[in-house]
Coordinates of C-alpha atoms in Angstrom, one line a residue:
Chain A
X23 CA -50.3 30.2 25.2
X24 CA -54.0 30.8 24.6
X25 CA -55.9 27.6 25.0
X26 CA -58.8 28.7 22.9
X27 CA -56.6 29.7 19.9
X28 CA -55.1 26.2 19.6
X29 CA -57.0 25.5 16.3
X30 CA -54.8 28.0 14.5
X31 CA -51.5 26.3 15.1
X32 CA -49.9 23.6 13.0
X33 CA -48.3 22.0 16.1
X34 CA -51.7 21.2 17.7
X35 CA -52.7 19.0 14.8
X36 CA -49.3 17.3 14.6
X37 CA -49.6 16.5 18.4
X38 CA -53.1 15.1 17.9
X39 CA -52.1 13.0 14.9
X40 CA -49.0 11.6 16.7
X41 CA -51.2 10.6 19.7
X42 CA -53.8 8.9 17.5
X43 CA -50.9 7.1 15.7
X44 CA -49.4 5.9 19.0
X45 CA -52.8 4.8 20.3
X46 CA -53.2 2.7 17.1
X47 CA -49.7 1.2 17.5
X48 CA -50.4 0.3 21.1
X49 CA -53.7 -1.4 20.1
X50 CA -51.9 -3.4 17.3
X51 CA -49.6 -4.8 19.9
X52 CA -52.2 -5.3 22.6
X53 CA -55.2 -6.8 20.7
X54 CA -55.8 -10.5 20.5
X55 CA -58.5 -10.6 17.8
X56 CA -58.3 -9.7 14.1
X57 CA -61.2 -7.2 14.5
X58 CA -59.3 -5.5 17.3
X59 CA -56.3 -5.2 15.2
X60 CA -58.4 -3.8 12.3
X61 CA -59.8 -1.1 14.6
X62 CA -56.2 -0.2 15.7
X63 CA -55.0 0.0 12.1
X64 CA -57.9 2.4 11.3
X65 CA -56.7 4.6 14.1
X66 CA -53.1 4.6 12.6
X67 CA -54.4 5.7 9.2
X68 CA -56.5 8.4 10.8
X69 CA -53.5 9.8 12.7
X70 CA -51.6 9.9 9.4
X71 CA -54.5 11.6 7.7
X72 CA -54.6 14.3 10.3
X73 CA -50.9 15.0 9.7
X74 CA -51.4 15.3 5.9
X75 CA -54.4 17.6 6.3
X76 CA -52.5 19.8 8.8
X77 CA -49.5 20.1 6.4
X78 CA -51.8 20.7 3.5
X79 CA -53.6 23.5 5.3
X80 CA -50.6 25.3 6.9
X81 CA -47.5 24.5 4.8
X82 CA -48.3 23.3 1.3
X83 CA -48.6 26.0 -1.4
X84 CA -51.6 24.3 -3.0
X85 CA -54.4 24.0 -0.4
X86 CA -56.1 21.0 -2.1
X87 CA -53.1 18.6 -1.8
X88 CA -53.7 17.6 1.8
X89 CA -57.4 17.0 1.1
X90 CA -56.7 14.8 -1.9
X91 CA -54.3 12.7 0.1
X92 CA -56.8 12.4 2.9
X93 CA -59.5 11.3 0.5
X94 CA -57.1 8.7 -1.0
X95 CA -56.3 7.4 2.5
X96 CA -60.0 7.1 3.2
X97 CA -60.6 5.0 0.0
X98 CA -57.6 2.8 0.9
X99 CA -58.9 2.4 4.4
X100 CA -62.3 1.4 3.1
X101 CA -60.8 -1.2 0.7
X102 CA -58.6 -2.5 3.5
X103 CA -61.6 -2.9 5.8
X104 CA -63.5 -4.8 3.1
X105 CA -60.6 -7.2 2.4
X106 CA -59.7 -7.7 6.1
X107 CA -63.3 -8.4 7.0
X108 CA -63.7 -11.0 4.3
X109 CA -60.5 -12.7 5.5
X110 CA -61.8 -12.6 9.0
X111 CA -65.0 -14.3 7.9
X112 CA -63.0 -16.9 6.0
X113 CA -60.8 -17.6 9.0
X114 CA -63.8 -17.8 11.3
X115 CA -65.4 -20.4 9.0
X116 CA -62.3 -22.6 9.2
X117 CA -61.3 -22.1 12.9
X118 CA -64.5 -21.0 14.6
X119 CA -62.6 -18.2 16.2
X120 CA -61.3 -14.7 15.4
X121 CA -58.4 -14.8 17.8
X122 CA -55.0 -14.5 16.2
X123 CA -53.7 -17.6 18.0
X124 CA -56.0 -19.9 16.1
X125 CA -54.4 -19.7 12.6
X126 CA -51.0 -20.3 14.2
X127 CA -52.0 -24.0 14.2
X128 CA -51.0 -23.9 10.6
X129 CA -47.3 -24.0 11.3
X130 CA -45.8 -27.5 11.3
Chain B
X29 CA -63.6 40.6 24.9
X30 CA -67.1 42.0 24.5
X31 CA -67.2 42.3 20.7
X32 CA -69.2 39.5 19.0
X33 CA -66.1 38.5 17.0
X34 CA -64.1 37.5 20.0
X35 CA -67.1 35.7 21.5
X36 CA -67.4 33.7 18.4
X37 CA -63.7 32.9 18.5
X38 CA -63.9 31.8 22.1
X39 CA -66.9 29.5 21.2
X40 CA -64.9 28.1 18.2
X41 CA -62.0 27.4 20.5
X42 CA -64.1 25.6 23.0
X43 CA -65.7 23.5 20.2
X44 CA -62.2 22.7 18.9
X45 CA -61.2 21.5 22.4
X46 CA -64.3 19.3 22.5
X47 CA -63.5 17.7 19.2
X48 CA -59.9 17.1 20.1
X49 CA -60.8 15.5 23.4
X50 CA -63.5 13.4 21.6
X51 CA -60.8 12.1 19.2
X52 CA -58.4 11.2 21.9
X53 CA -60.9 9.8 24.3
X54 CA -62.5 7.7 21.6
X55 CA -59.1 6.4 20.5
X56 CA -58.5 5.4 24.2
X57 CA -61.8 3.5 24.3
X58 CA -61.2 1.9 21.0
X59 CA -57.8 0.5 22.2
X60 CA -58.6 -0.2 25.8
X61 CA -62.2 -1.6 25.8
X62 CA -62.5 -5.3 26.4
X63 CA -65.7 -5.9 24.4
X64 CA -65.3 -5.4 20.7
X65 CA -68.6 -3.6 20.2
X66 CA -67.6 -1.0 22.8
X67 CA -64.2 -0.6 20.9
X68 CA -66.1 0.1 17.7
X69 CA -68.2 2.7 19.4
X70 CA -65.0 4.4 20.7
X71 CA -63.7 4.3 17.2
X72 CA -66.8 6.0 15.8
X73 CA -66.4 8.7 18.5
X74 CA -62.8 9.2 17.6
X75 CA -63.7 9.5 13.9
X76 CA -66.3 12.1 14.8
X77 CA -63.7 14.1 16.6
X78 CA -61.3 13.9 13.7
X79 CA -64.1 15.1 11.4
X80 CA -64.4 18.1 13.6
X81 CA -60.6 18.7 13.3
X82 CA -60.9 18.5 9.5
X83 CA -63.7 21.2 9.7
X84 CA -61.3 23.4 11.7
X85 CA -58.7 22.8 9.0
X86 CA -61.1 24.7 6.6
X87 CA -62.1 21.6 4.6
X88 CA -65.8 20.8 5.3
X89 CA -65.9 18.4 2.4
X90 CA -63.3 16.1 3.8
X91 CA -65.0 16.3 7.2
X92 CA -68.3 15.2 5.6
X93 CA -66.6 12.4 3.8
X94 CA -65.0 11.3 7.1
X95 CA -68.4 11.0 8.7
X96 CA -69.9 9.3 5.6
X97 CA -67.1 6.8 4.9
X98 CA -65.6 6.1 8.2
X99 CA -68.6 6.2 10.5
X100 CA -71.2 5.3 8.0
X101 CA -69.4 2.5 6.1
X102 CA -66.3 1.3 7.9
X103 CA -67.7 1.3 11.5
X104 CA -70.9 -0.3 10.4
X105 CA -69.0 -3.0 8.5
X106 CA -66.9 -3.8 11.5
X107 CA -70.0 -4.0 13.7
X108 CA -71.5 -6.4 11.0
X109 CA -68.4 -8.6 11.2
X110 CA -68.5 -8.6 15.1
X111 CA -72.1 -9.8 14.8
X112 CA -71.2 -12.4 12.2
X113 CA -68.0 -13.8 13.6
X114 CA -68.6 -13.5 17.4
X115 CA -70.5 -15.5 19.9
X116 CA -71.4 -13.4 22.9
X117 CA -68.9 -15.0 25.3
X118 CA -66.0 -14.6 22.8
X119 CA -66.6 -10.9 22.2
X120 CA -64.5 -10.0 25.2
X121 CA -60.8 -10.1 24.8
X122 CA -58.5 -11.6 27.4
X123 CA -55.4 -9.5 27.6
X124 CA -52.1 -10.8 26.3
X125 CA -49.1 -11.5 28.6
X126 CA -47.7 -8.8 30.8
X127 CA -44.4 -8.7 29.0
X128 CA -45.9 -8.3 25.6
X129 CA -48.3 -5.6 26.8
X130 CA -45.4 -3.7 28.5
X131 CA -43.3 -4.0 25.3
X132 CA -46.1 -2.7 23.2
X133 CA -46.7 0.2 25.6
X134 CA -43.0 1.2 25.7
X135 CA -42.6 1.0 21.9
X136 CA -45.7 3.1 21.1
X137 CA -44.8 5.6 23.8
X138 CA -41.3 5.8 22.2
X139 CA -42.8 6.5 18.8
X140 CA -45.2 9.1 20.3
X141 CA -42.3 10.8 22.1
X142 CA -40.2 10.9 18.9
X143 CA -43.1 12.3 16.9
X144 CA -43.9 14.9 19.6
X145 CA -40.3 15.9 19.8
X146 CA -40.1 16.3 16.0
X147 CA -43.4 18.3 15.9
X148 CA -42.3 20.7 18.6
X149 CA -38.8 21.4 17.4
X150 CA -39.0 21.4 13.6
X151 CA -39.4 24.8 11.8
X152 CA -42.0 24.8 9.0
X153 CA -42.2 27.4 6.3
X154 CA -45.8 28.4 7.0
X155 CA -47.8 29.9 4.2
X156 CA -50.1 32.9 4.9
X157 CA -53.7 31.8 5.0
X158 CA -55.4 32.3 1.6
X159 CA -58.8 34.0 1.4
X160 CA -60.6 30.9 0.0
X161 CA -58.6 27.9 1.0
X162 CA -59.5 24.5 -0.5
X163 CA -63.1 24.9 -1.4
X164 CA -65.0 22.0 -2.8
X165 CA -64.8 23.4 -6.3
X166 CA -61.0 23.6 -6.2
X167 CA -60.8 20.1 -4.8
X168 CA -63.0 18.8 -7.6
X169 CA -61.0 20.6 -10.3
X170 CA -57.6 19.4 -9.0
X171 CA -59.0 15.9 -8.6
X172 CA -59.8 15.8 -12.3
X173 CA -56.7 17.7 -13.5
X174 CA -53.5 17.5 -11.4
X175 CA -54.4 14.4 -9.4
X176 CA -56.5 12.5 -11.9
X177 CA -54.1 9.6 -11.6
X178 CA -55.0 9.2 -7.9
X179 CA -58.7 9.5 -8.8
X180 CA -58.4 6.6 -11.3
X181 CA -56.3 4.6 -8.8
X182 CA -59.0 5.0 -6.1
X183 CA -61.6 3.6 -8.4
X184 CA -59.5 0.7 -9.6
X185 CA -58.4 -0.2 -6.0
X186 CA -62.0 -0.1 -4.8
X187 CA -63.2 -2.3 -7.7
X188 CA -60.4 -4.9 -7.0
X189 CA -61.1 -4.8 -3.3
X190 CA -64.8 -5.5 -3.9
X191 CA -64.0 -8.4 -6.2
X192 CA -61.3 -9.8 -3.9
X193 CA -63.5 -9.7 -0.8
X194 CA -66.3 -11.5 -2.7
X195 CA -63.8 -14.2 -3.9
X196 CA -62.3 -14.5 -0.4
X197 CA -65.7 -14.8 1.4
X198 CA -66.9 -17.3 -1.2
X199 CA -63.9 -19.6 -1.0
X200 CA -64.7 -20.6 2.6
X201 CA -68.2 -21.6 1.7
X202 CA -67.1 -24.1 -0.9
X203 CA -65.1 -26.0 1.6
X204 CA -67.9 -26.5 4.1

């Protein structure tokens, strides 16, 4: 398989999207702070977007479908970042910490 | 291999490999870095690589939006939050327990293996490449005709998110 012709294959993009998704999943499990988890969730959304764009380019009959979905995911990710960051600021005001263990004091 | 066309193809292939490696390496830094600022820098590098991938998927508009929204807005907002909510000694993360880390690694490796297996074995009905695939004009037209519902949804979601983040950030201030 020609290494320089990889950009013309659907499977290349699917593999890249799967790896980005798995990196994000690992980060969600590993990270201790809310900001770290937010970064990992952005990676997950990005991996999904790469898959949508690849399918839209190579498989879908209408070439614009994948791009519309990717733009939609971008808008959702931006809204999610805004909401998550304001929650992080609110939690930081109350607990003086952005670690996920701090709000666990809430339970009983 | 001496014709200019093949030389351009080889250059494009090398550029594609650079973008793919940037996406993966940046994702590794974003997940593995101890300091949060470094993780955000890795995230920006990964987003830049993904923007390159979008360009190779013949949609320069989405690549441009990726740079504009993700690197220009999301990454900068996260850096802003790191500066607001972090003292310098708390910016580094202590790792979780060994068992939890191992479980997370095994689970995400399992998901990756399943996705890679599906991607390598499934048969897709590939379309032949069209002459003018997905230009900006066509994206705009379908955004206002076929997909106008998603266009409206995006604007409503962004408005609600802005109002909600204002309300959430203000609530903490009243309590102080």
